[in-house]
PDB file of C-alpha atoms in Angstrom:
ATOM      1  CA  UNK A   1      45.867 115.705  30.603  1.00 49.00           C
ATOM      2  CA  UNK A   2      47.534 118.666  32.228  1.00 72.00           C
ATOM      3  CA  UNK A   3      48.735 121.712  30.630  1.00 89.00           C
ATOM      4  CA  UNK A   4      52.796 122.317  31.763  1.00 88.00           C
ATOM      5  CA  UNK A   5      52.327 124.503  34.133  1.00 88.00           C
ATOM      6  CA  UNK A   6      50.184 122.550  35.920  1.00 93.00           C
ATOM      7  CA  UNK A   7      52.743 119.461  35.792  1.00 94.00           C
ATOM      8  CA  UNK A   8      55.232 121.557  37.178  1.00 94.00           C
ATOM      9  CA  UNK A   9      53.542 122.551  39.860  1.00 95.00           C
ATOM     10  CA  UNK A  10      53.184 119.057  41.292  1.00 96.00           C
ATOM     11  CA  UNK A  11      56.774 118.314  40.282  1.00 97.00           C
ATOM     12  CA  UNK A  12      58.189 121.609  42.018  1.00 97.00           C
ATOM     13  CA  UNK A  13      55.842 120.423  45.333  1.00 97.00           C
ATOM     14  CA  UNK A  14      57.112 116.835  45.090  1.00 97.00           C
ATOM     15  CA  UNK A  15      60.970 117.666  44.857  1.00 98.00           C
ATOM     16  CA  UNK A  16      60.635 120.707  47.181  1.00 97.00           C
ATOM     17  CA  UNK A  17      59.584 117.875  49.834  1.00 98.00           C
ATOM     18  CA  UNK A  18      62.081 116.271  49.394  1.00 98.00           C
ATOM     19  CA  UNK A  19      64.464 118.716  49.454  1.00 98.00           C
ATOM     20  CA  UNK A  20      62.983 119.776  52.843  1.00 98.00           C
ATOM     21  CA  UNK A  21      63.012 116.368  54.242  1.00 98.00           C
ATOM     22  CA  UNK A  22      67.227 116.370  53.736  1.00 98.00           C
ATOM     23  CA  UNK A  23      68.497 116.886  57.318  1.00 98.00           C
ATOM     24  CA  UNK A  24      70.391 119.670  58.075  1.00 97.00           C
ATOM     25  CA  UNK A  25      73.580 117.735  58.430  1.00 97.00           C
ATOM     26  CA  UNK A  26      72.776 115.758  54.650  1.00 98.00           C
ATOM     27  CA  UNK A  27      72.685 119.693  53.622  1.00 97.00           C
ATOM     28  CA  UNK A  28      76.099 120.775  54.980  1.00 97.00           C
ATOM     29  CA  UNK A  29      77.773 117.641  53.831  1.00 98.00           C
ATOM     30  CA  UNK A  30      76.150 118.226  50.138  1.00 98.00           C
ATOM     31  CA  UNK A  31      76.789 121.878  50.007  1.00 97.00           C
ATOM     32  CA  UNK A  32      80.735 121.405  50.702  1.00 97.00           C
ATOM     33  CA  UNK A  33      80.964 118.587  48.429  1.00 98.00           C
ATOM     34  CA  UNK A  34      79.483 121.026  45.756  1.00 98.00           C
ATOM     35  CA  UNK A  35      82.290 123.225  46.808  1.00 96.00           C
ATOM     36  CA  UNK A  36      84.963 120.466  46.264  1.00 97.00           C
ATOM     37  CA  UNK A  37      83.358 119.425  42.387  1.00 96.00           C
ATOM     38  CA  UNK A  38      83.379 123.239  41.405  1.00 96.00           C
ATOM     39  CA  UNK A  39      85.053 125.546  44.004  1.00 95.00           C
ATOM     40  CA  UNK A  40      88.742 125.189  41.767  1.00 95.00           C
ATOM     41  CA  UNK A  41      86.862 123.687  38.274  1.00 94.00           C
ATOM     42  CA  UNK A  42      84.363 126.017  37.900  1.00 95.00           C
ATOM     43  CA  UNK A  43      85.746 127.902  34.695  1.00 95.00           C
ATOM     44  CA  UNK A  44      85.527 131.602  34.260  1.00 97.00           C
ATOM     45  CA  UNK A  45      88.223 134.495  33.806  1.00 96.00           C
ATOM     46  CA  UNK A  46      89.150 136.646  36.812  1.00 96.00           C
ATOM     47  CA  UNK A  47      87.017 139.535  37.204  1.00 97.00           C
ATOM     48  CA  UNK A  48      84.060 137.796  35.697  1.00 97.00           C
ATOM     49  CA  UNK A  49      80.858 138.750  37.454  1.00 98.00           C
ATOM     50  CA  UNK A  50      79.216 136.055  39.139  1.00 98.00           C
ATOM     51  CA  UNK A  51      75.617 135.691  40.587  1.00 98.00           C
ATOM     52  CA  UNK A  52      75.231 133.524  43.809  1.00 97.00           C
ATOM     53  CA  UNK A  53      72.630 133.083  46.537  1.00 95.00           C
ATOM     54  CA  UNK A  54      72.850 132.794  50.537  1.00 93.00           C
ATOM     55  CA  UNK A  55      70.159 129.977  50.970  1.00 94.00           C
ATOM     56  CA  UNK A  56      66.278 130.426  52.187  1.00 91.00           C
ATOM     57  CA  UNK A  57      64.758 127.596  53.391  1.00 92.00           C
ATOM     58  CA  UNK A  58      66.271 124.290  52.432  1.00 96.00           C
ATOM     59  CA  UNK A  59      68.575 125.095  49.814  1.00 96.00           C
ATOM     60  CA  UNK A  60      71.807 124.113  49.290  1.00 97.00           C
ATOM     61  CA  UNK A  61      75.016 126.595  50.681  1.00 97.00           C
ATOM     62  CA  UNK A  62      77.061 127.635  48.724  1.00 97.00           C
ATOM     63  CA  UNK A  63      78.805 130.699  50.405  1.00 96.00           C
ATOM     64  CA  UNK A  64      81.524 128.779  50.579  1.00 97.00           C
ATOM     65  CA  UNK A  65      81.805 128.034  46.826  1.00 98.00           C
ATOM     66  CA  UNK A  66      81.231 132.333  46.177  1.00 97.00           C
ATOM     67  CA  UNK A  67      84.240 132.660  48.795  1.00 96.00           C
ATOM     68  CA  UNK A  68      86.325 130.332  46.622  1.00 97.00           C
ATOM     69  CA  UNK A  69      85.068 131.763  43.440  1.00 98.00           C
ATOM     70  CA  UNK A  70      86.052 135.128  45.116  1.00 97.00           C
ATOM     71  CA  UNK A  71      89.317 133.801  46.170  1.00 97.00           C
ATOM     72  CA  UNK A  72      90.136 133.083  42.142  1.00 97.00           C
ATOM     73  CA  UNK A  73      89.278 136.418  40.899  1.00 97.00           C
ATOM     74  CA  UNK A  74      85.436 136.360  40.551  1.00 98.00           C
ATOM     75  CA  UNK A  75      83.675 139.376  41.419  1.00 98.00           C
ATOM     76  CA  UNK A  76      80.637 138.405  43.108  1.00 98.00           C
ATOM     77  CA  UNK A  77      76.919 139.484  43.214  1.00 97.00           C
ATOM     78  CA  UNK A  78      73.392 138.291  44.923  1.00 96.00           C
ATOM     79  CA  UNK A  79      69.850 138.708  43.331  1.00 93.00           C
ATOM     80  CA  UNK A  80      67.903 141.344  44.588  1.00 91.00           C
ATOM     81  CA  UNK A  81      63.706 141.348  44.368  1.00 85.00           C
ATOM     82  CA  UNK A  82      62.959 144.461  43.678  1.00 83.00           C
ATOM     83  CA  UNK A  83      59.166 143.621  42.903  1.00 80.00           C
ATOM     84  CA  UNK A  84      57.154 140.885  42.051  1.00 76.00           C
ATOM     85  CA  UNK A  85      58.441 141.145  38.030  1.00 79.00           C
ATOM     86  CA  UNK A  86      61.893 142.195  38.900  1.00 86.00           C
ATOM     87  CA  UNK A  87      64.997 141.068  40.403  1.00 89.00           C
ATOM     88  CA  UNK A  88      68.708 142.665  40.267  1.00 93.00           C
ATOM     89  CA  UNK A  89      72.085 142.049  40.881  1.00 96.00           C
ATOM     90  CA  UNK A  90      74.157 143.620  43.517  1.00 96.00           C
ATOM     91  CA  UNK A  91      77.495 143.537  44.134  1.00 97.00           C
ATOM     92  CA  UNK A  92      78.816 141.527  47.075  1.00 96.00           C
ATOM     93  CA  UNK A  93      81.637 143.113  49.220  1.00 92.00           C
ATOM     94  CA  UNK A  94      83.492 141.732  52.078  1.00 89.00           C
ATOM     95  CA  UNK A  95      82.251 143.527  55.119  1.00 88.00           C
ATOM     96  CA  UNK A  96      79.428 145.960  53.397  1.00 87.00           C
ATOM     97  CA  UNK A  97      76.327 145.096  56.104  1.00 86.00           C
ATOM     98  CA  UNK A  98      73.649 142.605  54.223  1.00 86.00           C
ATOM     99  CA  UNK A  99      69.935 143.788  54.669  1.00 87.00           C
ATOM    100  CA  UNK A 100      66.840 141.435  54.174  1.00 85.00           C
ATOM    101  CA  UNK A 101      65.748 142.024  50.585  1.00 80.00           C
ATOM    102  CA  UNK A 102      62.482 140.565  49.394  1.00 71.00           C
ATOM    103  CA  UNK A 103      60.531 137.115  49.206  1.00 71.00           C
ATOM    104  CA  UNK A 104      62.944 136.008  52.635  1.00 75.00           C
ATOM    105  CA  UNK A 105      66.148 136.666  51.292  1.00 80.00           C
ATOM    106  CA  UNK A 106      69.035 138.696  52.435  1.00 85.00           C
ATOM    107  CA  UNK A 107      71.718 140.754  50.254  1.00 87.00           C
ATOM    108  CA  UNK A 108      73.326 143.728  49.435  1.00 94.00           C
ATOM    109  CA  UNK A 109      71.746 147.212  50.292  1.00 91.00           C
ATOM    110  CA  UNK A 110      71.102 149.955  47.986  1.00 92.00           C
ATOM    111  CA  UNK A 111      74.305 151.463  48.062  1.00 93.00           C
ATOM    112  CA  UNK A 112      75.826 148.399  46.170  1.00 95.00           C
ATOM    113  CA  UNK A 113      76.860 148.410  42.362  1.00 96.00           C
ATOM    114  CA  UNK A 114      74.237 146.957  40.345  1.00 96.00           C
ATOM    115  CA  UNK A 115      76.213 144.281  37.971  1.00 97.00           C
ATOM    116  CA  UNK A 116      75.245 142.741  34.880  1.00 97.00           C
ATOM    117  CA  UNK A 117      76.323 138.739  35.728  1.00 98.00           C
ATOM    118  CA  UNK A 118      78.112 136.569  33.033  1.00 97.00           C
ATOM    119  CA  UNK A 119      77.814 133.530  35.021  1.00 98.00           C
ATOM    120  CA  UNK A 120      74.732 132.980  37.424  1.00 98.00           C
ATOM    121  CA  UNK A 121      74.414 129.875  39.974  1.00 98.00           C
ATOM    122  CA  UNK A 122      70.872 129.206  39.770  1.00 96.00           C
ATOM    123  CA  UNK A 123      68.325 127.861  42.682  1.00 95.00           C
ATOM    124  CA  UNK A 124      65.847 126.024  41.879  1.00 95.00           C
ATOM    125  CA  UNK A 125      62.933 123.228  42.147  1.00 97.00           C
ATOM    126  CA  UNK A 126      63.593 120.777  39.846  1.00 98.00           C
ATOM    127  CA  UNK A 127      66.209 119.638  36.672  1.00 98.00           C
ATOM    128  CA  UNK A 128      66.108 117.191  33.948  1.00 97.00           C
ATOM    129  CA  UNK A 129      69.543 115.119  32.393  1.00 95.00           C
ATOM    130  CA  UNK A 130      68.628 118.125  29.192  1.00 94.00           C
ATOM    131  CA  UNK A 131      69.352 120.759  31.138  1.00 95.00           C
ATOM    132  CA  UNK A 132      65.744 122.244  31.573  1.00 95.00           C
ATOM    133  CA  UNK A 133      64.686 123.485  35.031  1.00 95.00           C
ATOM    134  CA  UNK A 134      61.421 124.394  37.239  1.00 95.00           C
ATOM    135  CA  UNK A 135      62.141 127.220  39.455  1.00 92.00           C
ATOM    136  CA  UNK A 136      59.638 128.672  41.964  1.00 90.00           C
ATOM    137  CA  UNK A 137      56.989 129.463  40.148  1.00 84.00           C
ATOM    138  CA  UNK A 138      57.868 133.504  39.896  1.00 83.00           C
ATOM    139  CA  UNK A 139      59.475 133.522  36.826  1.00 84.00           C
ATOM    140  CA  UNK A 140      62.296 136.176  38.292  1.00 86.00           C
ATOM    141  CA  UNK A 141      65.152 133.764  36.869  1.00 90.00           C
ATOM    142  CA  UNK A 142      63.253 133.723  33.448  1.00 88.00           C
ATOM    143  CA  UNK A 143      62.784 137.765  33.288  1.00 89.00           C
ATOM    144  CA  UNK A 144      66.357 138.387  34.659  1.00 92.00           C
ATOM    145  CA  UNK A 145      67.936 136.193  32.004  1.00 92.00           C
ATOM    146  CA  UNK A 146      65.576 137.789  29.138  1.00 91.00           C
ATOM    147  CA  UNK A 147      66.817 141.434  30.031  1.00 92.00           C
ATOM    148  CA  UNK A 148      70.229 140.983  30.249  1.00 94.00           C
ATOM    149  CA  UNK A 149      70.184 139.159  26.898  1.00 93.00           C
ATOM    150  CA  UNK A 150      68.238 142.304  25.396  1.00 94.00           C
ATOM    151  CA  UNK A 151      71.366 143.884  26.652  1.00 94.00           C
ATOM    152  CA  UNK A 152      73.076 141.754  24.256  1.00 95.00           C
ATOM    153  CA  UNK A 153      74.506 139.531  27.149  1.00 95.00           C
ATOM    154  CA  UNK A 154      74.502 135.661  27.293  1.00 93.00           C
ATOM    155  CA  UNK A 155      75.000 134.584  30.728  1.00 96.00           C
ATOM    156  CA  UNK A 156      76.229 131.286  31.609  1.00 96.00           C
ATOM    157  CA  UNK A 157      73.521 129.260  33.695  1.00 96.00           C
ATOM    158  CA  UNK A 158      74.471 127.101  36.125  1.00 98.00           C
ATOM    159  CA  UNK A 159      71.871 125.331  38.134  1.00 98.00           C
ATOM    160  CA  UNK A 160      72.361 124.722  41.646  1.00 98.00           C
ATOM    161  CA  UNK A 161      70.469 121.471  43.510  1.00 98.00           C
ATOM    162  CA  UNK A 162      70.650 118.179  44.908  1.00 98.00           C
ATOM    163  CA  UNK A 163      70.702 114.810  43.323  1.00 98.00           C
ATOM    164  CA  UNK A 164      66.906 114.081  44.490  1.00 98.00           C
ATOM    165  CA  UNK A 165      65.604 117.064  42.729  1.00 98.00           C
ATOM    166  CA  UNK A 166      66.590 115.628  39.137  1.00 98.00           C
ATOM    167  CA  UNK A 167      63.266 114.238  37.341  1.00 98.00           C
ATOM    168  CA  UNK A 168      63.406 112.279  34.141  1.00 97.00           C
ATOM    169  CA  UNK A 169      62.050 115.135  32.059  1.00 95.00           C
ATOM    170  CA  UNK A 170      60.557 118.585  32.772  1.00 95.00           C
ATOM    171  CA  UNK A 171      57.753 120.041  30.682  1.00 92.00           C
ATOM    172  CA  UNK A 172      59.298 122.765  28.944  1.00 81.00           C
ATOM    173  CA  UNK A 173      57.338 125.920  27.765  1.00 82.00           C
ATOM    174  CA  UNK A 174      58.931 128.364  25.254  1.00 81.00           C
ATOM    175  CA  UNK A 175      59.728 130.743  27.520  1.00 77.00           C
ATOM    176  CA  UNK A 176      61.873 128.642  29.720  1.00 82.00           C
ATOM    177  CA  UNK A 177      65.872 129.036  29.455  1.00 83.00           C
ATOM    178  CA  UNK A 178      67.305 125.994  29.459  1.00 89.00           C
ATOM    179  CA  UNK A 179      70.887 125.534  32.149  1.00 96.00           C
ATOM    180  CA  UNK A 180      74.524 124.987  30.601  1.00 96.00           C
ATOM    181  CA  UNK A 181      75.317 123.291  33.666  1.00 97.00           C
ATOM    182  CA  UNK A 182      73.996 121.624  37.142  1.00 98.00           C
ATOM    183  CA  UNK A 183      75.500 121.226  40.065  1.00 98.00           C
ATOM    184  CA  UNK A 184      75.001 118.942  42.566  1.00 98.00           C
ATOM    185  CA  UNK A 185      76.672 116.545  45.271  1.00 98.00           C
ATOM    186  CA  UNK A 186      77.568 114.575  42.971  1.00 98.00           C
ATOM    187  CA  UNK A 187      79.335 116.752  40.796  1.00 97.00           C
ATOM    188  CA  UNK A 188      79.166 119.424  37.814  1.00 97.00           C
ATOM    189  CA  UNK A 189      77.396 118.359  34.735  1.00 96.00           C
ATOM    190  CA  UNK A 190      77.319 119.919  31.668  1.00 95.00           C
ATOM    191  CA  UNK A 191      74.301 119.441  29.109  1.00 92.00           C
TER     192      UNK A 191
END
């Protein structure tokens, strides 16, 4: 028998394959319909700091969800690695230049307002119908989470993926933070 992180290894390489093998087009298609089940439903006050993503490899896209988000009052941030324990949140402002900031992504420069997000969209590998999720193996998500709780925060987790990266259950180890939410082409679902 495995131990869990083991088995989520081998799920995380299964449903990153076939994440990869969507075509671009299947991508675009999924990524607006994401914006049409949350872009206007997508609950949260306005000024209400909210961590997105711009996509690395075959994730889905949701700038245009942020934009919307944006356009109802949500001030918005990306995740920045910092190191290989640490990631932050910068603030996202129209027309501020982007620079490439760690493990292939791209994001705010230093100059940016580091924010403390109540509601964070969430890439990932792989989700279960409870709510629990297999990132990418880094644990940044995990960490990120932890310290702004210490801060006495509780962010809202929404998970962000396609329908063929749900699995019937994920092996869950006590320090994994289970979503509120996921999001997919199919719709919003909360747990």
């Amino acid at each position: 028998m495995t131990n869990p992180r083991e088995e989520k290894a081998v799920i995380r390489n299964e449903r990153l394959a076939l994440r990869d093998a969507l075509s671009p087009e299947q991508r675009i298609e999924a990524s607006l319909a994401m914006l049409e089940h949350a872009g206007d439903q997508l609950a949260f006050e306005p000024g209400q700091v909210i961590s997105g993503f711009w996509p690395i490899r075959s994730e889905a896209d949701i700038r245009p969800l942020m934009a919307r988000l944006k356009a109802r009052g949500a001030r918005l941030c990306l995740p920045v690695v910092m190191d290989r324990e640490t990631i932050i949140f910068r603030e996202l402002v129209t027309g501020a230049p982007a620079v490439k900031t760690g493990f292939g992504t791209t994001g705010p420069g230093p100059e940016a307002a580091v924010l403390n997000p109540e509601i964070l969209l969430v890439p990932l590998s792989a989700f279960d119908a409870q709510g629990n999720r297999i990132g990418y193996g880094a644990g940044h998500y995990d960490r990120a989470i932890t310290r702004l709780r210490e801060k006495g925060l509780v962010p809202r987790l929404i998970g962000i993926a396609f329908d063929c990266q749900e699995v019937a259950s994920v092996p869950a180890e006590p320090h994994d933070v289970a979503l509120e939410a996921v999001l997919t082409e199919s719709g919003l679902r909360v747990f």
